[in-house]
Amino acid sequence: MSKAFLRESDFEVPDPPLARPAPISQAGGRVSFTPDGAARLREELARLTDVERPKIASVTPLGIDERTELQAIDQRIRQLAGTLRVAEIVPPSAEKDVVRFGASVTVRDNKKVDTRYRIVGVVEAGLEPDWISGDSPLGRALLNRRLGERFVFTAPRGEMPLEIVGVDYAG
C-alpha cells in the first residue's frame, strides 16, 4: 500500500500511560513536615514549573521523548502540589532535651560508635542519608526519649543497646 493513502496520524506513537502517583497520605489526613522538608518540596515545585516544564514545552515539535518527559514532570507537579496542600509544618520543639519530630538525634551504641539521625515525616525520609521517618521502627523508638537515656532497640538483626548523647533542633 502506498503512503499516499495513509493518514499522518497512522504514524503517531500513542502517549504512554502515566503511572498512578503515590498516595499523598494515609486516610487523606495531614502529612507532617519539618520546615526544611517543606521548603525543599516548594523549591522542587518552583523549579519544575518555572524552569523544567517550560524548557521541555518549548521544544517544537514535541517528540515521544519530550512528551514522555513532559508527562512525568506534570505528574510530579501534581503530586507535589497535592502533598503541599495537606502539609502540616511542625515547628521545632521547645523541649531541647527531649526527642521530638524534627530533632537531630545522636545515639551511641555499645561499641561507642555515634550515629546521627533526623526524625522527619514519611515523605521527607530519605531526602538525606540520615533522615528517618518518625513512623519507622527506629524513629518510634527514639521519639520521646530524653538526653542521656539508655534503652534497647530491637532491630531485625537483634537487640541494640543505645544511649541518646545528643538532641539538636538546628537541622
Tab-separated table of C-alpha atoms in Angstrom:
chain	number	residue	atom	x	y	z
A	1	MET	CA	0.000	0.000	0.000
A	2	SER	CA	1.301	3.426	-0.886
A	3	LYS	CA	1.914	6.009	1.839
A	4	ALA	CA	-0.259	8.369	-0.166
A	5	PHE	CA	-3.330	6.530	1.120
A	6	LEU	CA	-2.378	6.698	4.814
A	7	ARG	CA	-3.173	9.403	7.316
A	8	GLU	CA	-0.404	11.182	9.186
A	9	SER	CA	-1.972	10.023	12.463
A	10	ASP	CA	-1.304	6.405	11.442
A	11	PHE	CA	2.387	7.060	12.105
A	12	GLU	CA	1.997	8.737	15.525
A	13	VAL	CA	3.006	6.822	18.597
A	14	PRO	CA	0.343	6.980	21.320
A	15	ASP	CA	1.217	8.672	24.602
A	16	PRO	CA	2.465	6.166	27.159
A	17	PRO	CA	0.131	5.638	30.113
A	18	LEU	CA	1.017	7.592	33.229
A	19	ALA	CA	1.826	5.749	36.389
A	20	ARG	CA	-0.588	6.453	39.211
A	21	PRO	CA	1.012	8.870	41.706
A	22	ALA	CA	1.858	7.551	45.140
A	23	PRO	CA	-0.749	8.265	47.795
A	24	ILE	CA	-0.134	11.583	49.489
A	25	SER	CA	-1.205	10.441	52.930
A	26	GLN	CA	-2.805	7.546	54.651
A	27	ALA	CA	-6.570	8.085	55.008
A	28	GLY	CA	-6.365	11.523	53.354
A	29	GLY	CA	-5.121	13.274	56.510
A	30	ARG	CA	-2.394	15.793	57.104
A	31	VAL	CA	1.247	14.964	56.347
A	32	SER	CA	3.856	16.160	58.848
A	33	PHE	CA	6.870	18.073	57.551
A	34	THR	CA	9.822	19.816	59.082
A	35	PRO	CA	10.218	23.423	57.896
A	36	ASP	CA	13.298	22.308	55.891
A	37	GLY	CA	11.448	19.457	54.205
A	38	ALA	CA	8.508	21.632	53.186
A	39	ALA	CA	10.921	24.247	51.805
A	40	ARG	CA	12.652	21.576	49.705
A	41	LEU	CA	9.341	20.466	48.213
A	42	ARG	CA	8.370	24.071	47.438
A	43	GLU	CA	11.771	24.608	45.760
A	44	GLU	CA	11.339	21.465	43.656
A	45	LEU	CA	7.829	22.524	42.640
A	46	ALA	CA	9.056	26.000	41.649
A	47	ARG	CA	11.964	24.526	39.652
A	48	LEU	CA	9.670	22.137	37.785
A	49	THR	CA	7.006	24.748	36.988
A	50	ASP	CA	9.315	27.696	36.271
A	51	VAL	CA	12.331	26.018	34.620
A	52	GLU	CA	11.971	22.365	33.643
A	53	ARG	CA	8.426	22.325	32.236
A	54	PRO	CA	8.811	25.491	30.109
A	55	LYS	CA	12.148	24.217	28.757
A	56	ILE	CA	10.594	20.931	27.541
A	57	ALA	CA	7.313	22.523	26.400
A	58	SER	CA	9.227	24.990	24.192
A	59	VAL	CA	10.585	22.171	22.005
A	60	THR	CA	8.775	22.198	18.663
A	61	PRO	CA	7.546	19.737	17.569
A	62	LEU	CA	7.320	17.540	20.662
A	63	GLY	CA	8.716	14.080	20.028
A	64	ILE	CA	7.868	10.982	22.016
A	65	ASP	CA	10.765	11.579	24.428
A	66	GLU	CA	9.702	15.156	25.101
A	67	ARG	CA	6.035	14.161	25.569
A	68	THR	CA	7.021	11.389	27.985
A	69	GLU	CA	9.258	13.737	29.949
A	70	LEU	CA	6.566	16.443	29.992
A	71	GLN	CA	4.018	13.941	31.317
A	72	ALA	CA	6.408	12.845	34.049
A	73	ILE	CA	7.052	16.467	35.026
A	74	ASP	CA	3.307	17.240	35.062
A	75	GLN	CA	2.671	14.182	37.207
A	76	ARG	CA	5.379	15.219	39.702
A	77	ILE	CA	3.991	18.781	39.770
A	78	ARG	CA	0.500	17.430	40.625
A	79	GLN	CA	1.958	15.160	43.285
A	80	LEU	CA	4.000	17.952	44.899
A	81	ALA	CA	1.099	20.423	44.804
A	82	GLY	CA	-1.207	17.837	46.380
A	83	THR	CA	1.318	16.982	49.067
A	84	LEU	CA	1.896	20.641	49.916
A	85	ARG	CA	-1.889	21.185	50.154
A	86	VAL	CA	-2.097	18.680	53.009
A	87	ALA	CA	1.276	19.523	54.570
A	88	GLU	CA	1.388	20.292	58.251
A	89	ILE	CA	4.625	22.054	59.104
A	90	VAL	CA	5.702	21.086	62.609
A	91	PRO	CA	7.835	23.717	64.357
A	92	PRO	CA	10.858	22.645	66.420
A	93	SER	CA	10.117	21.524	69.967
A	94	ALA	CA	10.662	23.879	72.884
A	95	GLU	CA	11.953	20.936	74.949
A	96	LYS	CA	15.577	20.830	73.841
A	97	ASP	CA	16.493	17.659	75.749
A	98	VAL	CA	13.595	15.504	74.503
A	99	VAL	CA	13.481	13.787	71.099
A	100	ARG	CA	10.507	15.131	69.164
A	101	PHE	CA	9.600	15.422	65.483
A	102	GLY	CA	12.302	17.367	63.613
A	103	ALA	CA	15.083	16.611	66.096
A	104	SER	CA	18.537	15.526	65.060
A	105	VAL	CA	19.447	12.765	67.496
A	106	THR	CA	22.887	11.335	68.143
A	107	VAL	CA	22.863	7.818	69.566
A	108	ARG	CA	25.823	5.827	70.868
A	109	ASP	CA	25.866	2.047	70.587
A	110	ASN	CA	27.625	-0.408	72.911
A	111	LYS	CA	30.801	-0.167	70.759
A	112	LYS	CA	30.938	3.597	71.486
A	113	VAL	CA	30.081	4.437	67.864
A	114	ASP	CA	27.939	7.571	67.457
A	115	THR	CA	25.294	7.756	64.739
A	116	ARG	CA	23.138	10.762	63.966
A	117	TYR	CA	19.530	10.609	62.726
A	118	ARG	CA	16.976	13.290	61.987
A	119	ILE	CA	13.348	12.443	62.769
A	120	VAL	CA	11.211	13.642	59.855
A	121	GLY	CA	7.908	12.885	58.134
A	122	VAL	CA	7.394	9.851	55.950
A	123	VAL	CA	7.574	11.917	52.721
A	124	GLU	CA	10.861	13.527	53.791
A	125	ALA	CA	12.558	10.308	54.905
A	126	GLY	CA	15.441	9.516	52.616
A	127	LEU	CA	15.906	13.055	51.252
A	128	GLU	CA	19.176	12.971	53.177
A	129	PRO	CA	21.005	9.788	54.194
A	130	ASP	CA	20.423	10.263	57.928
A	131	TRP	CA	16.768	11.375	57.735
A	132	ILE	CA	14.406	8.700	59.037
A	133	SER	CA	10.648	8.677	59.384
A	134	GLY	CA	9.161	9.105	62.815
A	135	ASP	CA	6.907	6.195	61.793
A	136	SER	CA	9.851	3.828	61.213
A	137	PRO	CA	10.713	1.333	63.962
A	138	LEU	CA	13.863	3.265	64.944
A	139	GLY	CA	12.052	6.602	64.674
A	140	ARG	CA	9.284	5.373	67.007
A	141	ALA	CA	11.895	4.018	69.421
A	142	LEU	CA	13.696	7.382	69.545
A	143	LEU	CA	10.656	9.656	69.901
A	144	ASN	CA	10.027	10.994	73.418
A	145	ARG	CA	13.401	9.773	74.722
A	146	ARG	CA	15.490	12.164	76.794
A	147	LEU	CA	19.115	13.225	76.511
A	148	GLY	CA	21.258	10.687	78.391
A	149	GLU	CA	18.584	7.985	78.324
A	150	ARG	CA	19.673	4.415	77.650
A	151	PHE	CA	17.380	1.881	76.031
A	152	VAL	CA	17.426	-1.319	73.996
A	153	PHE	CA	16.234	-1.125	70.409
A	154	THR	CA	15.075	-4.402	68.910
A	155	ALA	CA	16.272	-4.474	65.313
A	156	PRO	CA	15.865	-7.291	62.773
A	157	ARG	CA	19.450	-8.335	63.446
A	158	GLY	CA	18.958	-8.392	67.224
A	159	GLU	CA	18.874	-6.136	70.239
A	160	MET	CA	20.963	-2.979	70.179
A	161	PRO	CA	21.671	-1.107	73.408
A	162	LEU	CA	21.638	2.634	72.599
A	163	GLU	CA	22.158	5.865	74.510
A	164	ILE	CA	20.882	9.310	73.490
A	165	VAL	CA	24.022	11.508	73.560
A	166	GLY	CA	22.729	14.498	71.582
A	167	VAL	CA	19.466	16.218	70.714
A	168	ASP	CA	19.531	19.197	68.373
A	169	TYR	CA	16.768	21.129	66.623
A	170	ALA	CA	19.016	23.328	64.432
A	171	GLY	CA	18.605	20.991	61.455
